[in-house]
CSV table of C-alpha atoms in Angstrom, one decimal:
chain,number,residue,atom,x,y,z
A,305,MET,CA,8.8,-17.8,14.4
A,306,LEU,CA,11.0,-17.6,11.3
A,307,TYR,CA,8.8,-19.9,9.3
A,308,THR,CA,5.8,-17.8,10.5
A,309,LEU,CA,7.4,-14.6,9.0
A,310,ALA,CA,8.4,-16.4,5.8
A,311,GLY,CA,5.0,-18.1,5.6
A,312,GLY,CA,3.1,-14.9,6.2
A,313,GLY,CA,5.2,-13.1,3.6
A,314,THR,CA,4.5,-15.9,1.1
A,315,LEU,CA,0.8,-15.9,1.9
A,316,CYS,CA,0.6,-12.1,1.4
A,317,GLY,CA,2.7,-12.4,-1.8
A,318,VAL,CA,0.2,-15.0,-3.2
A,319,ALA,CA,-2.7,-12.7,-2.4
A,320,ALA,CA,-0.9,-9.8,-3.9
A,321,LEU,CA,-0.2,-11.8,-7.1
A,322,VAL,CA,-3.8,-12.8,-7.5
A,323,LEU,CA,-5.0,-9.2,-7.0
A,324,LEU,CA,-2.4,-7.8,-9.4
A,325,ILE,CA,-3.5,-10.3,-12.1
A,326,VAL,CA,-7.2,-9.5,-11.5
A,327,SER,CA,-6.5,-5.8,-11.5
A,328,THR,CA,-4.4,-5.8,-14.6
A,329,ALA,CA,-6.8,-8.1,-16.6
A,330,THR,CA,-10.2,-6.5,-15.9
A,331,ASP,CA,-11.8,-3.5,-17.6
A,332,PHE,CA,-13.1,-1.7,-14.5
A,333,TRP,CA,-10.4,0.9,-13.7
A,334,MET,CA,-12.7,3.9,-14.3
A,335,GLN,CA,-16.4,4.3,-14.7
A,336,TYR,CA,-18.0,7.3,-16.4
A,337,ARG,CA,-21.0,8.6,-18.4
A,338,TYR,CA,-20.4,8.9,-22.2
A,339,SER,CA,-23.2,10.3,-24.3
A,340,GLY,CA,-25.8,9.4,-21.6
A,341,SER,CA,-24.6,5.8,-21.4
A,342,SER,CA,-22.5,4.1,-18.7
A,343,ALA,CA,-19.0,3.3,-19.8
A,344,ASN,CA,-15.9,1.8,-18.2
A,345,GLN,CA,-12.3,1.4,-19.1
A,346,GLY,CA,-9.4,-0.7,-18.2
A,347,LEU,CA,-5.8,-1.0,-19.2
A,348,TRP,CA,-6.5,-2.9,-22.4
A,349,ARG,CA,-10.0,-1.8,-23.6
A,350,PHE,CA,-13.0,0.3,-22.9
A,351,CYS,CA,-16.7,-0.6,-22.8
A,352,ILE,CA,-19.7,1.4,-23.7
A,353,ASN,CA,-23.2,-0.1,-23.3
A,354,HIS,CA,-21.6,-3.6,-22.7
A,355,LYS,CA,-19.8,-3.5,-26.0
A,356,CYS,CA,-16.0,-3.5,-25.5
A,357,HIS,CA,-13.4,-2.1,-27.9
A,358,ALA,CA,-9.6,-2.2,-27.8
A,359,HIS,CA,-7.8,1.1,-27.1
A,360,THR,CA,-7.0,2.4,-30.6
A,361,ILE,CA,-4.7,5.2,-29.6
A,362,THR,CA,-1.3,4.6,-28.2
A,363,VAL,CA,-0.7,7.1,-25.4
A,364,ALA,CA,2.5,7.0,-23.3
A,365,PHE,CA,0.6,6.8,-20.0
A,366,TRP,CA,-1.3,3.7,-21.1
A,367,ASP,CA,1.8,2.0,-22.2
A,368,ALA,CA,3.7,3.0,-19.1
A,369,THR,CA,0.9,1.8,-16.8
A,370,ARG,CA,0.6,-1.5,-18.7
A,371,ALA,CA,4.3,-2.1,-18.6
A,372,PHE,CA,4.7,-1.3,-14.9
A,373,MET,CA,1.7,-3.5,-14.0
A,374,LEU,CA,3.0,-6.4,-16.0
A,375,LEU,CA,6.5,-6.0,-14.5
A,376,ALA,CA,4.8,-5.9,-11.0
A,377,VAL,CA,3.0,-9.2,-11.8
A,378,LEU,CA,6.2,-10.9,-12.9
A,379,SER,CA,8.2,-9.6,-9.9
A,380,CYS,CA,5.5,-10.7,-7.5
A,381,PHE,CA,5.5,-14.2,-9.1
A,382,ALA,CA,9.2,-14.4,-8.7
A,383,GLY,CA,9.0,-13.3,-5.1
A,384,VAL,CA,6.3,-15.9,-4.3
A,385,VAL,CA,8.3,-18.7,-6.0
A,386,LEU,CA,11.4,-17.7,-4.1
A,387,GLY,CA,9.4,-17.5,-0.8
A,388,LEU,CA,8.0,-21.0,-1.3
A,389,SER,CA,11.5,-22.3,-1.8
A,390,ALA,CA,12.2,-21.2,1.8
A,391,PHE,CA,10.2,-24.1,3.1
A,392,THR,CA,12.2,-26.6,1.2
A,393,ASN,CA,15.7,-25.2,1.9
A,394,GLY,CA,15.2,-23.4,5.3
A,395,THR,CA,14.8,-19.7,6.0
A,396,LYS,CA,18.6,-19.1,6.1
A,397,ASN,CA,18.6,-19.4,2.4
A,398,ARG,CA,19.4,-16.3,0.4
A,399,ARG,CA,16.4,-16.9,-1.7
A,400,VAL,CA,14.2,-15.6,1.1
A,401,ARG,CA,16.0,-12.3,0.9
A,402,THR,CA,15.8,-12.2,-2.8
A,403,GLY,CA,12.1,-13.1,-2.7
A,404,GLY,CA,11.5,-10.2,-0.2
A,405,ILE,CA,13.4,-7.8,-2.5
A,406,ALA,CA,11.3,-9.0,-5.5
A,407,LEU,CA,8.1,-8.5,-3.6
A,408,VAL,CA,9.0,-5.0,-2.5
A,409,LEU,CA,10.0,-4.2,-6.1
A,410,SER,CA,6.6,-5.5,-7.2
A,411,GLY,CA,4.9,-3.2,-4.8
A,412,PHE,CA,7.0,-0.3,-6.1
A,413,LEU,CA,6.3,-1.0,-9.8
A,414,ALA,CA,2.6,-1.3,-9.2
A,415,LEU,CA,2.8,2.0,-7.2
A,416,LEU,CA,4.4,3.7,-10.1
A,417,ALA,CA,1.7,2.3,-12.5
A,418,LEU,CA,-1.1,3.5,-10.3
A,419,ALA,CA,0.5,6.9,-9.7
A,420,ILE,CA,0.8,7.5,-13.4
A,421,TYR,CA,-2.8,6.3,-14.0
A,422,THR,CA,-4.1,8.4,-11.1
A,423,GLY,CA,-2.3,11.6,-12.2
A,424,VAL,CA,-3.5,11.4,-15.8
A,425,THR,CA,-7.0,10.3,-14.9
A,426,VAL,CA,-7.5,13.2,-12.5
A,427,THR,CA,-6.0,15.9,-14.7
A,428,PHE,CA,-7.3,14.8,-18.1
A,429,PHE,CA,-10.4,12.6,-17.7
A,430,GLY,CA,-11.5,14.4,-14.6
A,431,LYS,CA,-12.0,17.5,-16.7
A,432,ARG,CA,-13.4,15.7,-19.7
A,433,PHE,CA,-16.1,13.7,-18.0
A,434,LEU,CA,-18.1,15.2,-15.2
A,435,ASP,CA,-19.6,12.1,-13.8
A,436,TRP,CA,-16.7,9.7,-13.3
A,437,ARG,CA,-15.1,7.5,-10.5
A,438,PHE,CA,-12.4,5.0,-10.0
A,439,SER,CA,-13.8,1.5,-10.0
A,440,TRP,CA,-13.2,-1.7,-8.1
A,441,SER,CA,-10.4,-3.0,-10.2
A,442,TYR,CA,-8.3,0.1,-9.6
A,443,ILE,CA,-9.0,-0.2,-5.8
A,444,ILE,CA,-7.9,-3.8,-5.9
A,445,GLY,CA,-4.6,-2.6,-7.4
A,446,TRP,CA,-4.0,-0.4,-4.3
A,447,VAL,CA,-4.7,-3.3,-2.0
A,448,ALA,CA,-2.3,-5.5,-4.0
A,449,ILE,CA,0.4,-2.8,-3.5
A,450,ILE,CA,-0.1,-2.9,0.3
A,451,LEU,CA,0.1,-6.7,0.3
A,452,ALA,CA,3.2,-6.8,-1.9
A,453,PHE,CA,5.0,-4.4,0.4
A,454,ALA,CA,3.9,-6.3,3.5
A,455,ALA,CA,5.0,-9.6,1.9
A,456,GLY,CA,8.4,-8.2,1.1
A,457,VAL,CA,8.9,-6.8,4.6
A,458,PHE,CA,7.9,-10.1,6.2
A,459,GLN,CA,10.3,-12.1,4.1
A,460,LEU,CA,13.1,-9.6,4.6
A,461,CYS,CA,12.5,-9.7,8.4
A,462,ALA,CA,12.6,-13.5,8.3
A,463,TYR,CA,15.9,-13.4,6.6
A,464,GLN,CA,17.3,-10.8,9.0
A,465,ARG,CA,16.2,-12.9,12.0
A,466,THR,CA,18.0,-15.9,10.7
A,467,THR,CA,21.2,-14.1,10.0
A,468,ALA,CA,21.1,-12.3,13.4
A,469,GLU,CA,20.8,-15.5,15.4
A,470,PRO,CA,24.0,-17.1,16.5
A,471,ALA,CA,24.8,-20.6,15.3
A,472,PRO,CA,23.9,-23.3,17.8
A,473,ALA,CA,26.9,-24.5,19.8
A,474,ASN,CA,27.9,-28.2,19.3
A,475,ASN,CA,28.5,-29.7,22.7
A,476,PRO,CA,29.9,-33.1,22.2
A,477,GLU,CA,28.8,-35.5,24.9
A,478,SER,CA,31.6,-37.2,26.7
């Protein structure tokens, strides 16, 4: 049961890590119409008519969203590595707890990033572009948040279960 919780947490953490990387690297956070052409934007660049350009302006919300997403990826990676170490050292290891904390932190950092992006997009871009929508990469980010939180909770539960169990009694045979 304990390895199942730790394994489930690690599996959710790996899935969250992959989704966070894909979400952060792709250019499909928002789609909109710009001068009659379809356009999309991501954290690093925007594309109009399949021609992509780097963001030339430095706005605090872009920088904050990028920073929180990159920190979420790093924290998730650390949580997965620490979770994998549970299978080599046993689930009573403190690394399981630390991995669970790192995964919950990863979910929280990604939540902050997406909350900032959502707030600015709805208040600023929602008024500027009439025909806009969030795209698949943005939605993948929300799925990654759920998986990261679940992975952290699973690993923390695995650690709690191991510390709550009494040590097996040694009965020397006579």
